[in-house]
Amino acid sequence: MILTDLPTGHSAVIVKIKGHGAFRKRMMEMGFTKGRVITPVLQAPMRDPIKYKIMNYEVSLRRSESSMVEVEPLEASHTSSATESDAFASNPANIIAPHPGQRVINVALVGNPNCGKTSLFNVASGAHEHVGNYSGVTVDLKEGHFDYKGYKINIIDLPGTYSLASYSPEELYVRNYLRDQTPDVIINVVVASNLERNLYLTTELIDMDRSMVIALNMYDELERSGDKLNYKMLGEMIGVPIVPTVSRTGDGLDNLFDTVISVFEGYNKDVRHVHVTLNKHLEAAIKSISTVIKQDGDISRSISPRYMAIKLLEGDSSANETIKALPDGDKILRLRDEEVAKIEKYSDEDIATMIADEKYGFIEGALAETLVKGDRSNAKSTELIDAFVTNKLFGFPLFLLLMFVMFWLTFTVGQYPMDWLEGGVGWLAGLLDSYMPDGALKDLIADGIIGGVGSVIVFLPNILILYMCISFMEDSGYMARAAFIMDRMMHKIGLHGKSFIPLIMGFGCNVPAIMASRSIESRSSRLITILINPFMSCSARVPIYVLLIGAFFSAHAAWIFLLVYCIGVAVAMLTAKMLRKFYFKEDETPFVMELPPYRMPTGKAVWRHTWAKGQQYLRKMGGIILFASIVVWALNYFPLKSHDSSADNQDSYLEMIGKAVNPVFEPLGWPWKATVAAVAGIPAKEVVVSTLGVLYTGDEEADDASLTQKLTAPDADGSVPFTPAIAMGFMVFVLLYCPCLATIVAVVKESGSWKYGAFTVIYNTVVAWFVAFIVYRTMLLIA
């Protein structure tokens, strides 16, 4: 609990001071140290400030300061009978050490994209977050916790960032989190084989003056390269303990968290505050500005004045806004402008560039003393593979080949376990038919639940295979190369290669893919990427494709799969081109993206990611799809038809709805049941197949036939529900029309406006109708 929540007259033990820098130092000088007993004595008439008793003297703190002190109430024996004087008499230092089991350490993982943070988070906390070998996987913070040697460790995985500037959303997000949440210890995850680039972020964290441990991750790669690093000496030089780790296997993590505890408890000898010294002109300006910032207690409590002074000199927009809101903000900004003018007299170079150069000079100097370069065979292997994979002749055909293989595996290999599951669902339906008496309950279970949910669950193997292929390409590092290959094409539609990663992620699920667009620095490019992402065919649509392709195009399954996905990509690109030309201003944001070394994904990591998606799919079966199936069954079951022959033609509620809406879709050749299925699929696309399953499973004819057979079997009037032309148009419509509710919410949230969500619903549906109409008519001509 925090000190402000401690009732008047009750005593507690100080666990930690959350504050920062001068504030934290001043509090400790006043006796606010871990283990001290403190008691609220009196509140001011307006409840602020509060008078406390500590070390046999009284001190007044504002609530804002008290909120930065974490305490643990004394045990019942202490609070009921002991006074602070008693405690002081028995313990001259007036310190009561809390039991280790009561200690909580809040740890934040900070590092560059693709440094292994999420792998470390997964291994440490037992979570199953997605790990990919390209930037932008962690698009929001992830929280986990675990018990370690008597401590409860709360661990936060923050988005990957190259710096703590406000250039991109993830940079600002990480900076604001570190400023506002003040974690007890930061674990700065750096790639051991790429220290010079990774340590730039470390210098910014040093500027922030926070308790920190460096996880020297992927240390096995550094050893294989032949490099020798004296990480102990490097840690002593920069004042931050360094621990080698291999997060993929968990090696070194015990040592890492032992070090976290030693830093938290304050007995690690490597910890000392070191300034990343800049040139004399910059240092003079920083000292002048930080001295004035220190006078504002609220700012200096949460963030280092030196760090804020550096950001002001760099012209950081977020820092400007923060300072401008202060009572003396204008004065500080004027002082900043004066100092900038002084520096510019000595150099024509941009100040932000000067600071970056000085920091890289500091890094080079530290590594010159501690790092001995060895053989670079690993880098040569990456260069050799890239020479083929990113080649202008082979790169794009190879990408298409990989997509084709992925779809071939999804349909052809997935067909075998799908048939087994379909047989199991059919066996269960037959069992119910044999042993349950006729009636509404039997129809609900057989037609509603088994017919609906069973029609969708059979596609689980196809979903798993698709995700396994995507996961393998992500973890290996190929996805970053795909972005590189596609940059020129993306540039033609007003975007760049970095937008390609969220679009490819959309093949899995549009929601995290839209969130991944946060890694795109340009707002206009980010919004365009968000708006075209729903045209990427997510895995929820795969059951629809497998069902209809299996029924009508099984001889060319992989090619039809690829064609459908290509239609989605083509519509997305055309939409992006129009948005850039008519709505968003021209954007010339440079394409800067890391190309990580190739790594062989572990089977465990690929399967863990794949099965996590499989679990999501199964949870949908027991949630929205089960609910939707029951609703669709009820609407199709009622009103019950009378035995009177004059009432034989009475329509169900669902048939009434379908026939009312169906004139809109008659130009596409749809039966009313297809219309109902498409409308029902708005909440979640899997519901399309479950709805077809409910509608066609409930037919009295051909009860033993599979759903595929029922879609191709003639109705009572001799008409066939689906033909190849209708099926192709239906797949294209489902590919392009209004995305699921979760995707719409993601669009609104990430764009910051409901107008973009409305645009997605209306524009996508209109486009879907026209493209489906063209496909349907074209198929009729060539059939």
PDB file of N, CA and C in Angstrom, residues 392-431:
ATOM      1  N   LYS A 392      17.165  -8.950 -56.548  1.00  0.00           N
ATOM      2  CA  LYS A 392      16.098  -8.330 -57.329  1.00  0.00           C
ATOM      3  C   LYS A 392      15.440  -9.307 -58.304  1.00  0.00           C
ATOM      4  N   LEU A 393      16.150 -10.385 -58.666  1.00  0.00           N
ATOM      5  CA  LEU A 393      15.578 -11.381 -59.561  1.00  0.00           C
ATOM      6  C   LEU A 393      14.844 -12.480 -58.810  1.00  0.00           C
ATOM      7  N   PHE A 394      15.426 -12.924 -57.685  1.00  0.00           N
ATOM      8  CA  PHE A 394      14.886 -14.085 -56.974  1.00  0.00           C
ATOM      9  C   PHE A 394      14.007 -13.726 -55.781  1.00  0.00           C
ATOM     10  N   GLY A 395      14.179 -12.507 -55.234  1.00  0.00           N
ATOM     11  CA  GLY A 395      13.510 -12.163 -53.985  1.00  0.00           C
ATOM     12  C   GLY A 395      11.997 -12.253 -54.051  1.00  0.00           C
ATOM     13  N   PHE A 396      11.392 -11.583 -55.027  1.00  0.00           N
ATOM     14  CA  PHE A 396       9.931 -11.562 -55.108  1.00  0.00           C
ATOM     15  C   PHE A 396       9.357 -12.934 -55.495  1.00  0.00           C
ATOM     16  N   PRO A 397       9.905 -13.634 -56.510  1.00  0.00           N
ATOM     17  CA  PRO A 397       9.397 -14.993 -56.795  1.00  0.00           C
ATOM     18  C   PRO A 397       9.510 -15.929 -55.588  1.00  0.00           C
ATOM     19  N   LEU A 398      10.598 -15.787 -54.804  1.00  0.00           N
ATOM     20  CA  LEU A 398      10.750 -16.640 -53.625  1.00  0.00           C
ATOM     21  C   LEU A 398       9.654 -16.349 -52.607  1.00  0.00           C
ATOM     22  N   PHE A 399       9.334 -15.071 -52.442  1.00  0.00           N
ATOM     23  CA  PHE A 399       8.259 -14.699 -51.517  1.00  0.00           C
ATOM     24  C   PHE A 399       6.934 -15.330 -51.949  1.00  0.00           C
ATOM     25  N   LEU A 400       6.609 -15.227 -53.241  1.00  0.00           N
ATOM     26  CA  LEU A 400       5.370 -15.828 -53.744  1.00  0.00           C
ATOM     27  C   LEU A 400       5.381 -17.344 -53.586  1.00  0.00           C
ATOM     28  N   LEU A 401       6.556 -17.952 -53.804  1.00  0.00           N
ATOM     29  CA  LEU A 401       6.665 -19.399 -53.639  1.00  0.00           C
ATOM     30  C   LEU A 401       6.389 -19.806 -52.195  1.00  0.00           C
ATOM     31  N   LEU A 402       6.938 -19.050 -51.246  1.00  0.00           N
ATOM     32  CA  LEU A 402       6.713 -19.351 -49.832  1.00  0.00           C
ATOM     33  C   LEU A 402       5.238 -19.208 -49.477  1.00  0.00           C
ATOM     34  N   MET A 403       4.582 -18.176 -50.030  1.00  0.00           N
ATOM     35  CA  MET A 403       3.145 -18.009 -49.792  1.00  0.00           C
ATOM     36  C   MET A 403       2.362 -19.199 -50.357  1.00  0.00           C
ATOM     37  N   PHE A 404       2.738 -19.628 -51.575  1.00  0.00           N
ATOM     38  CA  PHE A 404       2.064 -20.767 -52.197  1.00  0.00           C
ATOM     39  C   PHE A 404       2.239 -22.030 -51.349  1.00  0.00           C
ATOM     40  N   VAL A 405       3.471 -22.288 -50.899  1.00  0.00           N
ATOM     41  CA  VAL A 405       3.741 -23.473 -50.073  1.00  0.00           C
ATOM     42  C   VAL A 405       2.925 -23.412 -48.781  1.00  0.00           C
ATOM     43  N   MET A 406       2.839 -22.213 -48.193  1.00  0.00           N
ATOM     44  CA  MET A 406       2.065 -22.063 -46.962  1.00  0.00           C
ATOM     45  C   MET A 406       0.601 -22.435 -47.192  1.00  0.00           C
ATOM     46  N   PHE A 407       0.023 -21.966 -48.291  1.00  0.00           N
ATOM     47  CA  PHE A 407      -1.380 -22.266 -48.570  1.00  0.00           C
ATOM     48  C   PHE A 407      -1.562 -23.735 -48.958  1.00  0.00           C
ATOM     49  N   TRP A 408      -0.596 -24.301 -49.667  1.00  0.00           N
ATOM     50  CA  TRP A 408      -0.670 -25.721 -50.032  1.00  0.00           C
ATOM     51  C   TRP A 408      -0.671 -26.595 -48.780  1.00  0.00           C
ATOM     52  N   LEU A 409       0.237 -26.266 -47.845  1.00  0.00           N
ATOM     53  CA  LEU A 409       0.276 -27.020 -46.592  1.00  0.00           C
ATOM     54  C   LEU A 409      -1.029 -26.864 -45.812  1.00  0.00           C
ATOM     55  N   THR A 410      -1.540 -25.615 -45.787  1.00  0.00           N
ATOM     56  CA  THR A 410      -2.767 -25.342 -45.036  1.00  0.00           C
ATOM     57  C   THR A 410      -3.928 -26.188 -45.561  1.00  0.00           C
ATOM     58  N   PHE A 411      -4.048 -26.287 -46.873  1.00  0.00           N
ATOM     59  CA  PHE A 411      -5.193 -27.023 -47.438  1.00  0.00           C
ATOM     60  C   PHE A 411      -4.921 -28.514 -47.564  1.00  0.00           C
ATOM     61  N   THR A 412      -3.807 -28.869 -48.187  1.00  0.00           N
ATOM     62  CA  THR A 412      -3.561 -30.283 -48.520  1.00  0.00           C
ATOM     63  C   THR A 412      -3.213 -31.106 -47.283  1.00  0.00           C
ATOM     64  N   VAL A 413      -2.208 -30.651 -46.528  1.00  0.00           N
ATOM     65  CA  VAL A 413      -1.817 -31.402 -45.325  1.00  0.00           C
ATOM     66  C   VAL A 413      -2.903 -31.316 -44.271  1.00  0.00           C
ATOM     67  N   GLY A 414      -3.514 -30.135 -44.166  1.00  0.00           N
ATOM     68  CA  GLY A 414      -4.567 -29.966 -43.159  1.00  0.00           C
ATOM     69  C   GLY A 414      -5.824 -30.743 -43.458  1.00  0.00           C
ATOM     70  N   GLN A 415      -5.979 -31.210 -44.703  1.00  0.00           N
ATOM     71  CA  GLN A 415      -7.188 -31.925 -45.080  1.00  0.00           C
ATOM     72  C   GLN A 415      -7.335 -33.240 -44.322  1.00  0.00           C
ATOM     73  N   TYR A 416      -6.203 -33.911 -44.034  1.00  0.00           N
ATOM     74  CA  TYR A 416      -6.269 -35.222 -43.372  1.00  0.00           C
ATOM     75  C   TYR A 416      -6.816 -35.120 -41.944  1.00  0.00           C
ATOM     76  N   PRO A 417      -6.212 -34.318 -41.058  1.00  0.00           N
ATOM     77  CA  PRO A 417      -6.802 -34.206 -39.714  1.00  0.00           C
ATOM     78  C   PRO A 417      -8.179 -33.552 -39.747  1.00  0.00           C
ATOM     79  N   MET A 418      -8.438 -32.707 -40.747  1.00  0.00           N
ATOM     80  CA  MET A 418      -9.762 -32.109 -40.866  1.00  0.00           C
ATOM     81  C   MET A 418     -10.814 -33.187 -41.140  1.00  0.00           C
ATOM     82  N   ASP A 419     -10.474 -34.135 -42.007  1.00  0.00           N
ATOM     83  CA  ASP A 419     -11.405 -35.238 -42.301  1.00  0.00           C
ATOM     84  C   ASP A 419     -11.662 -36.076 -41.053  1.00  0.00           C
ATOM     85  N   TRP A 420     -10.601 -36.269 -40.244  1.00  0.00           N
ATOM     86  CA  TRP A 420     -10.772 -37.051 -39.009  1.00  0.00           C
ATOM     87  C   TRP A 420     -11.729 -36.339 -38.050  1.00  0.00           C
ATOM     88  N   LEU A 421     -11.539 -35.035 -37.901  1.00  0.00           N
ATOM     89  CA  LEU A 421     -12.420 -34.279 -37.019  1.00  0.00           C
ATOM     90  C   LEU A 421     -13.842 -34.261 -37.551  1.00  0.00           C
ATOM     91  N   GLU A 422     -13.987 -34.126 -38.868  1.00  0.00           N
ATOM     92  CA  GLU A 422     -15.313 -34.107 -39.476  1.00  0.00           C
ATOM     93  C   GLU A 422     -16.016 -35.441 -39.242  1.00  0.00           C
ATOM     94  N   GLY A 423     -15.232 -36.526 -39.333  1.00  0.00           N
ATOM     95  CA  GLY A 423     -15.811 -37.836 -39.044  1.00  0.00           C
ATOM     96  C   GLY A 423     -16.247 -37.951 -37.594  1.00  0.00           C
ATOM     97  N   GLY A 424     -15.438 -37.386 -36.677  1.00  0.00           N
ATOM     98  CA  GLY A 424     -15.806 -37.421 -35.267  1.00  0.00           C
ATOM     99  C   GLY A 424     -17.062 -36.631 -34.978  1.00  0.00           C
ATOM    100  N   VAL A 425     -17.203 -35.465 -35.623  1.00  0.00           N
ATOM    101  CA  VAL A 425     -18.411 -34.658 -35.446  1.00  0.00           C
ATOM    102  C   VAL A 425     -19.620 -35.401 -35.998  1.00  0.00           C
ATOM    103  N   GLY A 426     -19.459 -36.040 -37.168  1.00  0.00           N
ATOM    104  CA  GLY A 426     -20.550 -36.814 -37.751  1.00  0.00           C
ATOM    105  C   GLY A 426     -20.946 -37.985 -36.865  1.00  0.00           C
ATOM    106  N   TRP A 427     -19.941 -38.652 -36.264  1.00  0.00           N
ATOM    107  CA  TRP A 427     -20.231 -39.787 -35.352  1.00  0.00           C
ATOM    108  C   TRP A 427     -21.024 -39.319 -34.141  1.00  0.00           C
ATOM    109  N   LEU A 428     -20.629 -38.159 -33.593  1.00  0.00           N
ATOM    110  CA  LEU A 428     -21.329 -37.626 -32.420  1.00  0.00           C
ATOM    111  C   LEU A 428     -22.762 -37.253 -32.766  1.00  0.00           C
ATOM    112  N   ALA A 429     -22.951 -36.646 -33.940  1.00  0.00           N
ATOM    113  CA  ALA A 429     -24.313 -36.288 -34.375  1.00  0.00           C
ATOM    114  C   ALA A 429     -25.165 -37.536 -34.554  1.00  0.00           C
ATOM    115  N   GLY A 430     -24.580 -38.598 -35.138  1.00  0.00           N
ATOM    116  CA  GLY A 430     -25.313 -39.843 -35.316  1.00  0.00           C
ATOM    117  C   GLY A 430     -25.678 -40.482 -33.994  1.00  0.00           C
ATOM    118  N   LEU A 431     -24.783 -40.394 -33.015  1.00  0.00           N
ATOM    119  CA  LEU A 431     -25.045 -40.955 -31.685  1.00  0.00           C
ATOM    120  C   LEU A 431     -26.237 -40.272 -31.043  1.00  0.00           C
TER     121      LEU A 431
END
